[in-house]
Structures are given as structure tokens and as C-alpha cells.
Coordinates of C-alpha atoms and ligand atoms in Angstrom, one line a residue:
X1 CA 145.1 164.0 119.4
X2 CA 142.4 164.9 121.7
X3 CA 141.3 162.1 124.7
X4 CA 138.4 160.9 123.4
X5 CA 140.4 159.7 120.2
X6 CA 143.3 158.3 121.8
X7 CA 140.5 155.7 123.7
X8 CA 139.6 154.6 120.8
X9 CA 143.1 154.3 119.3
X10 CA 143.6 152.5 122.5
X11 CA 140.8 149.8 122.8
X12 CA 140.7 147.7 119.5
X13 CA 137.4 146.6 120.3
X14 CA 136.5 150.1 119.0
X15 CA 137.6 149.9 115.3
X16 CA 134.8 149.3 112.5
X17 CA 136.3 145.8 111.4
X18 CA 136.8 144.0 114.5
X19 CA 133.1 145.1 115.1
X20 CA 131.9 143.9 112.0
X21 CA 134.0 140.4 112.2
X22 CA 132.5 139.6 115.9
X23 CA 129.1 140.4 114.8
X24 CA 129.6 138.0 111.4
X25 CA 131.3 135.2 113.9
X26 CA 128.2 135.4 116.2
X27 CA 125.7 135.0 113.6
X28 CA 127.5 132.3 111.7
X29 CA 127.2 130.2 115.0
X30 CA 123.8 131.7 115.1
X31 CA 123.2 130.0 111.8
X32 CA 125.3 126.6 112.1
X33 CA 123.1 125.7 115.3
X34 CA 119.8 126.9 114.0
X35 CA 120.9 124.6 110.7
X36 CA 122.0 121.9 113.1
X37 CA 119.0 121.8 115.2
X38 CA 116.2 121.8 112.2
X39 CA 118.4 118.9 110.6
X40 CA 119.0 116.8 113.6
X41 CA 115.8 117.4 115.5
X42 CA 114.9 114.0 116.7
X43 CA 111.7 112.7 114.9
X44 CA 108.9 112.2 117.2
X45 CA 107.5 108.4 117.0
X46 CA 104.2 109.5 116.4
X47 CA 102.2 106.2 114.1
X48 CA 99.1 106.8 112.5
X49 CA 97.0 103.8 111.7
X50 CA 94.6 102.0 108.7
X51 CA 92.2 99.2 108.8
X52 CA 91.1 97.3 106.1
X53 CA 88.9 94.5 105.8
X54 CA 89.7 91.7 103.1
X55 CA 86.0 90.2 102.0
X56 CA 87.0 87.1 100.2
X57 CA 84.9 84.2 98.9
X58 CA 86.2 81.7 101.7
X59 CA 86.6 83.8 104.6
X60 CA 87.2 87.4 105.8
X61 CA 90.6 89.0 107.0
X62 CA 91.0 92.2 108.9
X63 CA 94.3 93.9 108.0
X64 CA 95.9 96.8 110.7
X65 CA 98.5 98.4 109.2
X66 CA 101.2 101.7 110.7
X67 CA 103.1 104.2 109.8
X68 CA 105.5 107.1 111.1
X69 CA 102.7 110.0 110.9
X70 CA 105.4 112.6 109.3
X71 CA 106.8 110.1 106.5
X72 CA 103.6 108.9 104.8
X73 CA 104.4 109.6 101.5
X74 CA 107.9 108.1 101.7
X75 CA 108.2 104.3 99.9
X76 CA 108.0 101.5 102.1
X77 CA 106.9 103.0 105.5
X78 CA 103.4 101.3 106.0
X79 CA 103.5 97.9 107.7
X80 CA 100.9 95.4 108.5
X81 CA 101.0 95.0 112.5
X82 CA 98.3 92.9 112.8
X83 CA 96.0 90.3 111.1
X84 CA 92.6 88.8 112.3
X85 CA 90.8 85.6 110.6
X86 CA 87.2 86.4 110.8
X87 CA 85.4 83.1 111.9
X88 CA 83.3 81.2 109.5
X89 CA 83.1 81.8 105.9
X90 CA 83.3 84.5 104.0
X91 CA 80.4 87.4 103.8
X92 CA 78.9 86.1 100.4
X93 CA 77.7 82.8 102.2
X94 CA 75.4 85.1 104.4
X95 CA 72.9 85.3 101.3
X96 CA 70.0 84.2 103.3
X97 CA 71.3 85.8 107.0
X98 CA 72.5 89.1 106.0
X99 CA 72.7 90.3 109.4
X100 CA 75.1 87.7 110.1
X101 CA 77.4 88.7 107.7
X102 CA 77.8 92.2 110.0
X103 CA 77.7 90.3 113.0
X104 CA 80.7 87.9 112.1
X105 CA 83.2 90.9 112.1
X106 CA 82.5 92.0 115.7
X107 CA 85.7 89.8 117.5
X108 CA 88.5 90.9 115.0
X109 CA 86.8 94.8 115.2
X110 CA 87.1 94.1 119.2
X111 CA 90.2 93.6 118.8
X112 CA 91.6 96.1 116.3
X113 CA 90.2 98.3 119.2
X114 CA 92.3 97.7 121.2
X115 CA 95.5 97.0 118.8
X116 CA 95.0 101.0 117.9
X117 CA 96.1 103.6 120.6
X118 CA 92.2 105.4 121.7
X119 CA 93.6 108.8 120.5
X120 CA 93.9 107.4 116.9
X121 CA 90.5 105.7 116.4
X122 CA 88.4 108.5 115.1
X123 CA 90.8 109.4 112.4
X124 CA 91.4 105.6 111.1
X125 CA 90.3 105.1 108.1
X126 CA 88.5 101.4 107.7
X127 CA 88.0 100.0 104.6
X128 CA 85.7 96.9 103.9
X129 CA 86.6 95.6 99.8
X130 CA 84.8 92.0 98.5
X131 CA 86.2 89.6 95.8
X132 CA 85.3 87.5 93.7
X133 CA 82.5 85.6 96.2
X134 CA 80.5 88.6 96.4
X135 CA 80.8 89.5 92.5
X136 CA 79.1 86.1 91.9
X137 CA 76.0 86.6 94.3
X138 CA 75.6 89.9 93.0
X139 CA 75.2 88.1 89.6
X140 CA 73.0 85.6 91.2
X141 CA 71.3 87.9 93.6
X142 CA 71.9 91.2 93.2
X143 CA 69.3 92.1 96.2
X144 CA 71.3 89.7 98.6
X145 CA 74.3 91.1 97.9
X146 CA 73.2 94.9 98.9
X147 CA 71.7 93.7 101.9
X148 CA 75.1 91.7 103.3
X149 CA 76.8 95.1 102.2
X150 CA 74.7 96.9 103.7
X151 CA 74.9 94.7 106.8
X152 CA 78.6 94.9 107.5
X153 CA 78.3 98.8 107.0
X154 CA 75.7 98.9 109.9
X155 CA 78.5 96.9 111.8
X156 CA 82.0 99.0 111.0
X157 CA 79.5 101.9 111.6
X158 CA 79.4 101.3 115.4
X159 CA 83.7 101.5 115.8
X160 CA 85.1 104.3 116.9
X161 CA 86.9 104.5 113.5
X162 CA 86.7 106.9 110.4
X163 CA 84.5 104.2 108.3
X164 CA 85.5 104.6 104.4
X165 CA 82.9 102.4 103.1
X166 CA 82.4 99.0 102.1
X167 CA 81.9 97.8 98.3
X168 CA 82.4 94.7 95.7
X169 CA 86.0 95.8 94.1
X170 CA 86.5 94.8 90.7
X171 CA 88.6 92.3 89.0
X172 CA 91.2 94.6 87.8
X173 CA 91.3 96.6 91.1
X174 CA 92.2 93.4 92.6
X175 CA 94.8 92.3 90.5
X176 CA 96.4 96.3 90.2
X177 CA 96.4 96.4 94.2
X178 CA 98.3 93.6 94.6
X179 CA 100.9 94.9 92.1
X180 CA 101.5 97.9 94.1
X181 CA 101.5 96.0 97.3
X182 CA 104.1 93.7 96.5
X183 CA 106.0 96.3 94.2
X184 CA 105.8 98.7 97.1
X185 CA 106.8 96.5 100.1
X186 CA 110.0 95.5 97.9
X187 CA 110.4 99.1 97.5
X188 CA 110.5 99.2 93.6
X189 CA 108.2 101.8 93.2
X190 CA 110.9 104.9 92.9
X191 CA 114.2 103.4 92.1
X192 CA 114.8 102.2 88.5
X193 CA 114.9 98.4 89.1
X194 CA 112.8 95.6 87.4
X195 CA 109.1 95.5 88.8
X196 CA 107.8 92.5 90.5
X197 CA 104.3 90.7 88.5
X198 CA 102.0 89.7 90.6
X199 CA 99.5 86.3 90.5
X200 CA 96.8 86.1 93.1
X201 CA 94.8 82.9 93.3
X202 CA 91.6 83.2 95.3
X203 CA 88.5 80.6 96.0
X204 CA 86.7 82.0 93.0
X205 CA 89.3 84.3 90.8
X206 CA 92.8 84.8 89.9
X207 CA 94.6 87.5 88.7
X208 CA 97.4 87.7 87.0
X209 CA 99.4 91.4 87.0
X210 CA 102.9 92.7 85.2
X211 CA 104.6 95.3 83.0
X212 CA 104.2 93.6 79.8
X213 CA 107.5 93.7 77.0
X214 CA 105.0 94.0 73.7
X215 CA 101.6 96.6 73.2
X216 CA 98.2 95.5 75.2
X217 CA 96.0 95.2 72.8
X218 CA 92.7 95.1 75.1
X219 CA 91.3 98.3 76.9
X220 CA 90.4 95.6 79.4
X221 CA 93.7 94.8 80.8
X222 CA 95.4 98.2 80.6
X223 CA 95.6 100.0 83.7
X224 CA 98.0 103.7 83.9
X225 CA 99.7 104.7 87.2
X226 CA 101.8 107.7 87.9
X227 CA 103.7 106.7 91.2
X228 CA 106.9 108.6 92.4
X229 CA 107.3 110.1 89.5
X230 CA 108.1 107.2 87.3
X231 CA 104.8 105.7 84.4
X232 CA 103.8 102.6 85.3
X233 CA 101.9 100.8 82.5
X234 CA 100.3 97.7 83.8
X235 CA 98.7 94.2 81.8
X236 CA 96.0 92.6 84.3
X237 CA 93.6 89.7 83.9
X238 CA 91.1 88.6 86.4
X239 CA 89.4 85.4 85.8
X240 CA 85.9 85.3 87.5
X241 CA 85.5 81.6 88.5
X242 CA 88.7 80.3 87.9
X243 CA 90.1 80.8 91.7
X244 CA 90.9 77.2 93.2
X245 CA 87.4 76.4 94.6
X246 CA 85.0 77.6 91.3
X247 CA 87.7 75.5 89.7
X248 CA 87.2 72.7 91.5
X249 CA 83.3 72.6 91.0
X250 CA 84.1 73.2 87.0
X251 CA 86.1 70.4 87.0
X252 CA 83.9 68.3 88.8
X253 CA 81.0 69.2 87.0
X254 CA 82.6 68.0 83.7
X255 CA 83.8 64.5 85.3
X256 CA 80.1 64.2 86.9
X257 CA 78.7 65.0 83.7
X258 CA 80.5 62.3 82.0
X259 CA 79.6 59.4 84.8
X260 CA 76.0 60.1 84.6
X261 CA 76.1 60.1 80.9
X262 CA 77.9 56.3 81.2
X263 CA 75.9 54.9 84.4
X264 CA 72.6 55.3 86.0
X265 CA 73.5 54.0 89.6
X266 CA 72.2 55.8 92.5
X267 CA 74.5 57.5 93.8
X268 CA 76.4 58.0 90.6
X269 CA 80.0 57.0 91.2
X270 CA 82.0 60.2 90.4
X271 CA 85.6 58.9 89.7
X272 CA 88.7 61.2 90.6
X273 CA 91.9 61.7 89.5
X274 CA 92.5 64.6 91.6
X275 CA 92.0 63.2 94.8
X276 CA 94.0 60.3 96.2
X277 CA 93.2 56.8 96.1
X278 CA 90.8 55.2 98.9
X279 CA 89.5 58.8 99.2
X280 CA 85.5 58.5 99.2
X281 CA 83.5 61.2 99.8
X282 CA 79.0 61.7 99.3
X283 CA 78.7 65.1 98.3
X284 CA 74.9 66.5 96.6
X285 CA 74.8 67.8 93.4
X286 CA 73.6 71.1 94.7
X287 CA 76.6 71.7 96.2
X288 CA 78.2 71.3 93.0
X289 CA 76.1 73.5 90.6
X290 CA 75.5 76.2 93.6
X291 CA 77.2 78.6 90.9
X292 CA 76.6 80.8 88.3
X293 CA 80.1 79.9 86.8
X294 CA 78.0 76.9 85.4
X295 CA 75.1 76.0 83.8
X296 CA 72.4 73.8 85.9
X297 CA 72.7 70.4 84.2
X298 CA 69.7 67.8 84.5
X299 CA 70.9 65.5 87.0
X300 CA 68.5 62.3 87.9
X301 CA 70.7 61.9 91.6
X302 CA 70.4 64.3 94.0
X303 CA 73.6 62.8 95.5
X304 CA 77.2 61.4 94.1
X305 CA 79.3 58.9 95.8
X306 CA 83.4 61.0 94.7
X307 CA 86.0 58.6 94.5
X308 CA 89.8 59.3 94.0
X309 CA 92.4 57.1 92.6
X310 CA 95.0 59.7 92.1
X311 CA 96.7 59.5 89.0
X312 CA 98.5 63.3 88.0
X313 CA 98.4 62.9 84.1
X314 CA 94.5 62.4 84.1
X315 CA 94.3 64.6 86.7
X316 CA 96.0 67.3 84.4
X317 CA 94.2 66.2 81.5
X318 CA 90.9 66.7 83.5
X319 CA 91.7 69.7 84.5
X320 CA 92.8 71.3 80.8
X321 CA 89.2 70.8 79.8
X322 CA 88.3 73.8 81.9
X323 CA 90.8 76.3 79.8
X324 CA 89.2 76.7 76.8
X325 CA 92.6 77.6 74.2
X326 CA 90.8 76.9 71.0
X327 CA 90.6 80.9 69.9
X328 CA 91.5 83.5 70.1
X329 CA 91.1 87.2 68.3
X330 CA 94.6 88.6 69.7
X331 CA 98.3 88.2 69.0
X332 CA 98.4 86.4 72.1
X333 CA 95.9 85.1 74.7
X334 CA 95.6 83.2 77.7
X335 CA 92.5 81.1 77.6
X336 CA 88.9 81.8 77.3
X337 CA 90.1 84.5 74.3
X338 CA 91.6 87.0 76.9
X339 CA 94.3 88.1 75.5
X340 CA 97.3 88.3 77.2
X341 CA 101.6 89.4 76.2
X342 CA 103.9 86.7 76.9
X343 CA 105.1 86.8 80.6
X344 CA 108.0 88.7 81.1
X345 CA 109.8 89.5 84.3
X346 CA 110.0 88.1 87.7
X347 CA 106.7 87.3 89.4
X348 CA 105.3 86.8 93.3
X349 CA 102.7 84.1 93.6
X350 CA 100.7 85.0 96.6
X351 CA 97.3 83.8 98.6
X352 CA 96.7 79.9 97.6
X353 CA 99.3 79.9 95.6
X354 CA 101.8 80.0 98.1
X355 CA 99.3 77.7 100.7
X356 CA 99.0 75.3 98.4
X357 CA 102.8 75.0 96.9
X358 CA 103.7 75.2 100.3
X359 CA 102.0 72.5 102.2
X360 CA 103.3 70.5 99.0
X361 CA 107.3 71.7 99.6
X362 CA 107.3 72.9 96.3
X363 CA 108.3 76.4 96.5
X364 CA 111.4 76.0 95.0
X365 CA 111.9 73.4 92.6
X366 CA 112.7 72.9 88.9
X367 CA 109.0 72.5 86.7
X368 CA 110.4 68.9 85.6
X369 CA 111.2 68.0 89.7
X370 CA 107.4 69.8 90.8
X371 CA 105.7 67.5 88.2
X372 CA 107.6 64.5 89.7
X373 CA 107.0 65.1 93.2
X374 CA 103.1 66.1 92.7
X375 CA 102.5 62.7 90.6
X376 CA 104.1 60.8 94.0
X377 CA 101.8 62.8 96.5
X378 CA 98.9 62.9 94.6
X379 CA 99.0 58.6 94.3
X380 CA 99.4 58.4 97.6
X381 CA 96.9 56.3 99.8
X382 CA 94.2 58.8 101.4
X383 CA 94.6 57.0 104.4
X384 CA 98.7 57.3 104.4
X385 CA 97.5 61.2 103.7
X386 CA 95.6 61.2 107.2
X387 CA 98.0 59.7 109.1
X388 CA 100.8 62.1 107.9
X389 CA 99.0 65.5 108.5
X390 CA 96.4 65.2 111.5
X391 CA 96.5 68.5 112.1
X392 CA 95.3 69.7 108.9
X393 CA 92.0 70.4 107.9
X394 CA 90.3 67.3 105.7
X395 CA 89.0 69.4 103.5
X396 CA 92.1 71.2 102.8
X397 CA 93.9 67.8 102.8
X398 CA 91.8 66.2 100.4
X399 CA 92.1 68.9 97.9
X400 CA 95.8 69.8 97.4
X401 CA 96.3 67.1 94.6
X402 CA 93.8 68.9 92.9
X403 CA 94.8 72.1 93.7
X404 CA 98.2 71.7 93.0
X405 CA 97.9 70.2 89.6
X406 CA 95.3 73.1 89.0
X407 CA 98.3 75.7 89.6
X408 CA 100.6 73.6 87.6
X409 CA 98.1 74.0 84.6
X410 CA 97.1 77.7 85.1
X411 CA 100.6 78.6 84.8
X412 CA 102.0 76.7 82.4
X413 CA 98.9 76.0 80.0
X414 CA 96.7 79.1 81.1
X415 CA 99.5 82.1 81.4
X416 CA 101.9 80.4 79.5
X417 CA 105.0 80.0 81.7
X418 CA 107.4 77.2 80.6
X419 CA 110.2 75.6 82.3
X420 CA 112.4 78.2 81.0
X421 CA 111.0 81.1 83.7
X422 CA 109.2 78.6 85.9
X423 CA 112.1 80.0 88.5
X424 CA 111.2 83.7 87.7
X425 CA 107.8 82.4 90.0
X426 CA 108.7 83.4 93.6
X427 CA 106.0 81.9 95.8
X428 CA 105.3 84.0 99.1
X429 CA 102.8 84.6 101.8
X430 CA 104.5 88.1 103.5
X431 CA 107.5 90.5 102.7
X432 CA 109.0 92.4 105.1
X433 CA 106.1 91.1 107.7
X434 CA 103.3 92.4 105.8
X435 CA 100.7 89.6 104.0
X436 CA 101.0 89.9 99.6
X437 CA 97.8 90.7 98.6
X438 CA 95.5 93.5 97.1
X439 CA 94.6 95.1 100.8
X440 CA 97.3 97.2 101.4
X441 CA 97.8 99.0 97.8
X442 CA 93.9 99.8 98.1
X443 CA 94.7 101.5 101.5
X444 CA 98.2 103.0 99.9
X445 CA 95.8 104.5 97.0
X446 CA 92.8 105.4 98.6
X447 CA 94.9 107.0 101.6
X448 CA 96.6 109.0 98.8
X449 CA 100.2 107.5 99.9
X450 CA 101.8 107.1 97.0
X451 CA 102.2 110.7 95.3
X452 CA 102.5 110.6 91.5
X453 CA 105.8 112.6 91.8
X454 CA 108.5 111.9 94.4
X455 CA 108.3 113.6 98.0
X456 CA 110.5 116.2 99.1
X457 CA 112.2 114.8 102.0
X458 CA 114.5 117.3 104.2
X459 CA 115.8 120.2 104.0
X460 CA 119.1 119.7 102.1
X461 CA 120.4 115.8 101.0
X462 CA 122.4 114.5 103.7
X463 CA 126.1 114.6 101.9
X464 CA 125.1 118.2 100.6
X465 CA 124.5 118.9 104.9
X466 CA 127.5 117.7 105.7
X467 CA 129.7 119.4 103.3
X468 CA 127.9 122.6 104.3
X469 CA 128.8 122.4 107.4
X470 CA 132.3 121.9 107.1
X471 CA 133.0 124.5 104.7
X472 CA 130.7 126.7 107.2
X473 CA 133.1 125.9 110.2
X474 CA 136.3 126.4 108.3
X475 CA 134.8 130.0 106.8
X476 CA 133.8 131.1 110.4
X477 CA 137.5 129.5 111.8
X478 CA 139.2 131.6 109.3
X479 CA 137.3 134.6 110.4
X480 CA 137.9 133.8 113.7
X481 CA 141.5 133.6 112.9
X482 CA 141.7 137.0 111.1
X483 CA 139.7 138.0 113.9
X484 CA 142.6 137.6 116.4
X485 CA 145.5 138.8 114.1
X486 CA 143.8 141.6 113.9
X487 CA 143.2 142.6 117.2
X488 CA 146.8 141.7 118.1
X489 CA 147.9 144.0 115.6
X490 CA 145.8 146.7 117.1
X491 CA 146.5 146.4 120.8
X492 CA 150.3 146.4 119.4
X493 CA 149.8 149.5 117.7
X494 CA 148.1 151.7 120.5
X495 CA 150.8 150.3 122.8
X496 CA 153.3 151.9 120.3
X497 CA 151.5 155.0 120.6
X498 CA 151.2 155.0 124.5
X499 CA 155.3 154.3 124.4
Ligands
LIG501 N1 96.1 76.9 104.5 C1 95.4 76.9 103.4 N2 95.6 75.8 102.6 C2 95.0 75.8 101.4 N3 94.2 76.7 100.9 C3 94.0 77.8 101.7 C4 94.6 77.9 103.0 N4 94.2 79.1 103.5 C5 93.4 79.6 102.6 N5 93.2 78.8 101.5 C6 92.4 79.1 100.3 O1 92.8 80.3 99.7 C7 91.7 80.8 99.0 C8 91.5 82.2 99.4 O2 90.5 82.8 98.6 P1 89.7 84.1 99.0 O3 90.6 85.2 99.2 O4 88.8 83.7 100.1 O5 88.8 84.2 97.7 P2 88.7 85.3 96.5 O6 90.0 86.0 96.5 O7 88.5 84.5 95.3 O8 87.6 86.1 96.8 C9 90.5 79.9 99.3 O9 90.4 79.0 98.2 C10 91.0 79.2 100.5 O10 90.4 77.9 100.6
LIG502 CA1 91.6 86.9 97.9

């Protein structure tokens, strides 16, 4: 044996396989950490931010919503951090002051400013969407209603924000919206549980919104989604004019009609079932027919002397006049010959129907038991009324007889529920924080948030991670292992050798 072989006979670290083991050892570690690091790397709290304004017939609501900027596409992760009541009422009543319509957004757009981090603003998208107020001036006054659209885009125009636009949404964007808001905030949208319907009751519409059990067999109320990879095929109604206000006029139109058909005092006395006894109110005429949900009627008063005497049956019978149920060219309908599947499912009553069941404690009762308390409140004394609530609004207060018999009817006469799934009717304001309502599925949609098929999330699934990594430790232990036996065997040998 010459010298330069007996070295290497001598110093294991010189044989091919110990070699080749240290250099696999080294880069399975290289590996394991490089896995562990990608996996574990801590997620940077970055939030990226939406605004969107909520134009409804009453009043205006400015929505700010967040979400982790790297998991926008993942179910559930936008929330509504902040909310802002616009003062006054809502943009449609600007018909003959457009410019204030514009003007009447600048405090809660103040303050969005400075709810959003500066470094955000210019890539915020805000989004201005009208109901159901500003689809009846546009009927009435088509001119009026460009100009207070195009006033309140000359206002979100001077934020530092990514302005999106502002425009009249319709009636079945409304009620679809609110579907994925509340089916997305319960995070239904990618697991295979039941789907949440959804009824919305404005000042001047309602919509009603679910996953019907039988066909829909109008073009009207079908609306398709792709969302996480499951089909989604949706029933939705909205009814122009029947939201709790326009219903309130109907009905009051009717019951004036009547009294000026039986007396000709001046003021005609206007007698109400709906509103409680000793309540007396003058109200014009005008500011009954100010509508296009109704015809003007000849009228020789210019003013009516409305007087309650709460009684619930007449006030339900009053306000059944206003659902007209007498045909219908469908398996099925509603009223007013829309058609409509039988309810089916569990459903979230949101916006006035969870004010007005509310304030009256009856979010949770039996039908028989909501009847029986509503007949009590609604004969209560006006005056007894006042007294107990003197914080709330009079005009509020005076109307939640009426617009709690109203519900009553809508569901159970109108959208046929029965006291069967009366309890399938959740009512509710917020889930998980953020307000039900059609604002934040227009933002999810027109953000492109909810993909049709389901996101990738990280690189492997957590339990497939963690097996990997054990089974990669034990491999590079076991190598380790041979590793040393190996080397022991060697050093052995070339001390035999030296010997
Ligand atoms: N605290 C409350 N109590 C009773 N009703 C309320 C309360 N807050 C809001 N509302 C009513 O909720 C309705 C909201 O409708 P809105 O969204 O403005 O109209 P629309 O959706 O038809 O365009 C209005 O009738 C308003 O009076
Ligand atoms: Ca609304």
C-alpha cells in the first residue's frame, strides 16, 4: 500500500459514502428549515380598506369595512369597522337642492378620512348604491334624479379615495346582495351547510331572497352565482313601494279615501286603527299622495285631522287591502301576481324588520304569542306610549303599531310564512359586528372577493405539513444514525490496519 492510500484508509471522512450521507444530512436540514420558514413565516398585519355608501329612501349610511390585504379571497375575512348616519334624509329628498344631496355626505367622508390609515386612501375603493327612494324620483323625475347623482359624485370626487361610482341599484341587486352578505358573514358560502334567505324591509321596498325547493318559473326572480366553487341558484322579489313608509301612505290613502267618500268635514277626520288611541295628528294630503306608488285622487281638503284608536284586527284587515292576492298566472305567487316558491329554509330578517320587531320585544316569540302581544301595544293609550319611551323619536313611536302589524301581514299573508316556520325567521341587525344588508356583498362582488372557485390557501394543508415533517426528521435521524455506524466501523477498521 503506498502512503497516499493508507491516508485515506485511515481518515473515514475520505470514503465516497460518508461523503455522500453528510452532504444528503446537510441538505435535508437545508430543506426542513427552508420548509419551515415559508410555512411559519409570520403574516404581516397589513388591512386594506372599502367604503361604501348606503343611499336609502330615509337616510344615507356610510359603511367602512377591512380586511387582511393577503387573505382577500378567503370566506369571512372582510368586516365592517365603522358606520356613519348621514344627517337628514336620504339623497332622493334633495329633488329640488341637488347640491345638497352632495353636500350632506361631507361629515361621515371627514371622518372615514381619518378612520382609514393616509397610505391606504388612494387605493380605496368607494362605492355610492341608491334604493328604492331614488328609483321612485327617477320615475317621477328622471332629470332630478341625474342631477342628485351627479351631485354626490362631484362630492366623493374631492376624497382622497379610488371613487367607483355612484348609481340607482336595482331591485334584484338589492335583494341578491343581501343574500351574500348574510350568507357570507355566517360563512356558508364554501362549506355544504343550509343557506341563510334573506328579507330586507326598507322605507319604500322589500326584498325577499332564498334558495327555493321547487323550479322559478319567472326570468325575473332568477339570479345564477358561482361562489367558491359551489352553484348557487337564487329566488328574489323586490317590491317597489311596499317598504314600511310607501306602505304606510298606501294604507292611508285607502282609509282617507273612504272618509272623504262618507263625510265632507274640513279637515276630514281620518280614523286609524294602526295608531294608538288618543293619538291625533294634522297631516296634508300632499304629503300623502307625494308618490308615484299611487294615483293622485281628487281630494276637496287640503288637510286631514289622523286619528288612532288602535284596534290590531282592523288594523290587519286595513292593511290586507294593500296586497292584492286575487290572481295570479303561476303555480305559486306572492301578491300583486309575482310569483314566488313556498318559503323554504331558515331566513334573516334585517333593516326595519329587526328595528321594528325589536323596539316591540318580539324577536323571539311564537306567531300566536307576537299577535297577542302586538294587539296589547297597539291599544295602548298614546299618551301611556309617550310617557314610556321619551327618548324615542315621535314619529318612530307613533308608527310601530302600524309597522308591526304591516310585518305581521307581509310575512304571513304576503310571502306566505305560517306559524309552522314563523321560528325559521331570525331577526337581526349585525353578525359577527358587521350591519345585514345589501352593502357589503356589493363591495364583496364588485371588489372581485368572492372567486367562483375556491382559493388556494398555503402551500401544503396543515395535517399534510406536519406529517411531512415528521417523517422528514425521522428519514434524516436514520441517516444520521447510519451515518455514525458507519464511521465507527471505519475508524475501527484503519485502526486494525495501523495495528
Ligand atoms: N330605529 C328605527 N326604528 C324604526 N324604523 C327605523 C329605525 N331606523 C330606521 N328605520 C326605518 O328603516 C327603514 C330604512 O329604509 P331605507 O334603507 O332608508 O329605505 P330603502 O331601503 O327602501 O331605500 C326606514 O323606513 C326607516 O324609517
Ligand atoms: Ca335599505
Amino acid at each position: 500500500m503506498d502512503e497516499q492510500e493508507e491516508v485515506k484508509v485511515k481518515n473515514p471522512w475520505h470514503r465516497p459514502v460518508l461523503i455522500f450521507l453528510t452532504v444528503f444530512i446537510i441538505l435535508g436540514i437545508v430543506i426542513m428549515v427552508s420548509i419551515s420558514v415559508v410555512q411559519n413565516k409570520p403574516l404581516p398585519k397589513k388591512y386594506k380598506y372599502g367604503i361604501v355608501l348606503d343611499a336609502g329612501s330615509s337616510h344615507t349610511s356610510v359603511f367602512i369595512y377591512e380586511w387582511p390585504a393577503e387573505k382577500e379571497n378567503n370566506t369571512g375575512m372582510v368586516r365592517q369597522i365603522h358606520t356613519c348616519n348621514v344627517k337628514g334624509k336620504g339623497i332622493s329628498s334633495y329633488n329640488a337642492n341637488p347640491d345638497g344631496a352632495g353636500k350632506s355626505l361631507q361629515e361621515c367622508m371627514v371622518e372615514a378620512k381619518q378612520k382609514i390609515p393616509a397610505y391606504r386612501h388612494s387605493e380605496t375603493p368607494v362605492y355610492l348604491g341608491a334604493t328604492a327612494g331614488m328609483r321612485l324620483l327617477k320615475m317621477e323625475d328622471e332629470t332630478a334624479s341625474e342631477k342628485v347623482l351627479a351631485s354626490v359624485e362631484h362630492s366623493l370626487k374631492t376624497y382622497p379615495f379610488s371613487y367607483q361610482g355612484a348609481r340607482i341599484i336595482s331591485g334584484q341587486e338589492e335583494g341578491a346582495f343581501g343574500w351574500i352578505t348574510v350568507n357570507y358573514l355566517n360563512q356558508n358560502l364554501n362549506k355544504p351547510t343550509g343557506t341563510l334567505g334573506a328579507l330586507d324591509l326598507g322605507g319604500a321596498s322589500t326584498q325577499i331572497t332564498f334558495i327555493p325547493q321547487q323550479e322559478i318559473e319567472s326570468g325575473d326572480n332568477s339570479i345564477d352565482f358561482r361562489l367558491y366553487g359551489n352553484d348557487y341558484h337564487l329566488y328574489t322579489h323586490s317590491f317597489l313601494c311596499y317598504g314600511k313608509d310607501q306602505a304606510l301612505k298606501l294604507s292611508l290613502s285607502k282609509k282617507l279615501v273612504s272618509a272623504h267618500a262618507a263625510s265632507k268635514t274640513d279637515p276630514i277626520e281620518v280614523r286609524d286603527p294602526c295608531f294608538h288611541p288618543g293619538y291625533n295628528f294634522t297631516r296634508t294630503v300632499q304629503s300623502i299622495f307625494d308618490t308615484p306608488c299611487m294615483k293622485a285622487v281628487n281630494i276637496s281638503s287640503g288637510i286631514i285631522s289622523h286619528v288612532g284608536f288602535g284596534d290590531w284586527s282592523q288594523c290587519q284587515q286595513s292593511i290586507r287591502k294593500v296586497f292584492n292576492t286575487s290572481r295570479c298566472a303561476y303555480s305559486k305567487c306572492s301578491f300583486n301576481e309575482v310569483f314566488q316558491p313556498s318559503v323554504y329554509g331558515k331566513f334573516g330578517a334585517f333593516s326595519a324588520f329587526f328595528f321594528v320587531m325589536d323596539f316591540l320585544n318580539l324577536t323571539s316569540d311564537s306567531l300566536a304569542i307576537t299577535k297577542q302581544k302586538l294587539e296589547k301595544y297597539c291599544s295602548t293609550p298614546w299618551k301611556k306610549i309617550v310617557e314610556n319611551y321619551p327618548l324615542v323619536k315621535e314619529k318612530y313611536l307613533s308608527e310601530y303599531c302600524f309597522s308591526g302589524t304591516y310585518i305581521l301581514t307581509l310575512l304571513e299573508d304576503g310571502y306566505n310564512f305560517t306559524s309552522e316556520n314563523w321560528q325559521d325567521i331570525s331577526f337581526l341587525k349585525k353578525i359577527k359586528g358587521s350591519d345585514a344588508g345589501w352593502t357589503l356583498g356589493y363591495m364583496l362582488n364588485l371588489t372581485n372577493m368572492i372567486p367562483a372557485e375556491a382559493p388556494d390557501t398555503r402551500l401544503m394543508p396543515y395535517g399534510g405539513y406536519v406529517t411531512f415533517m415528521i417523517f422528514f426528521t425521522l428519514f434524516i435521524f436514520v441517516l444520521f444514525l447510519l451515518a455514525c455506524l458507519y464511521f465507527r466501523q471505519s475508524t475501527r477498521k484503519a485502526q486494525k490496519g495501523i495495528i
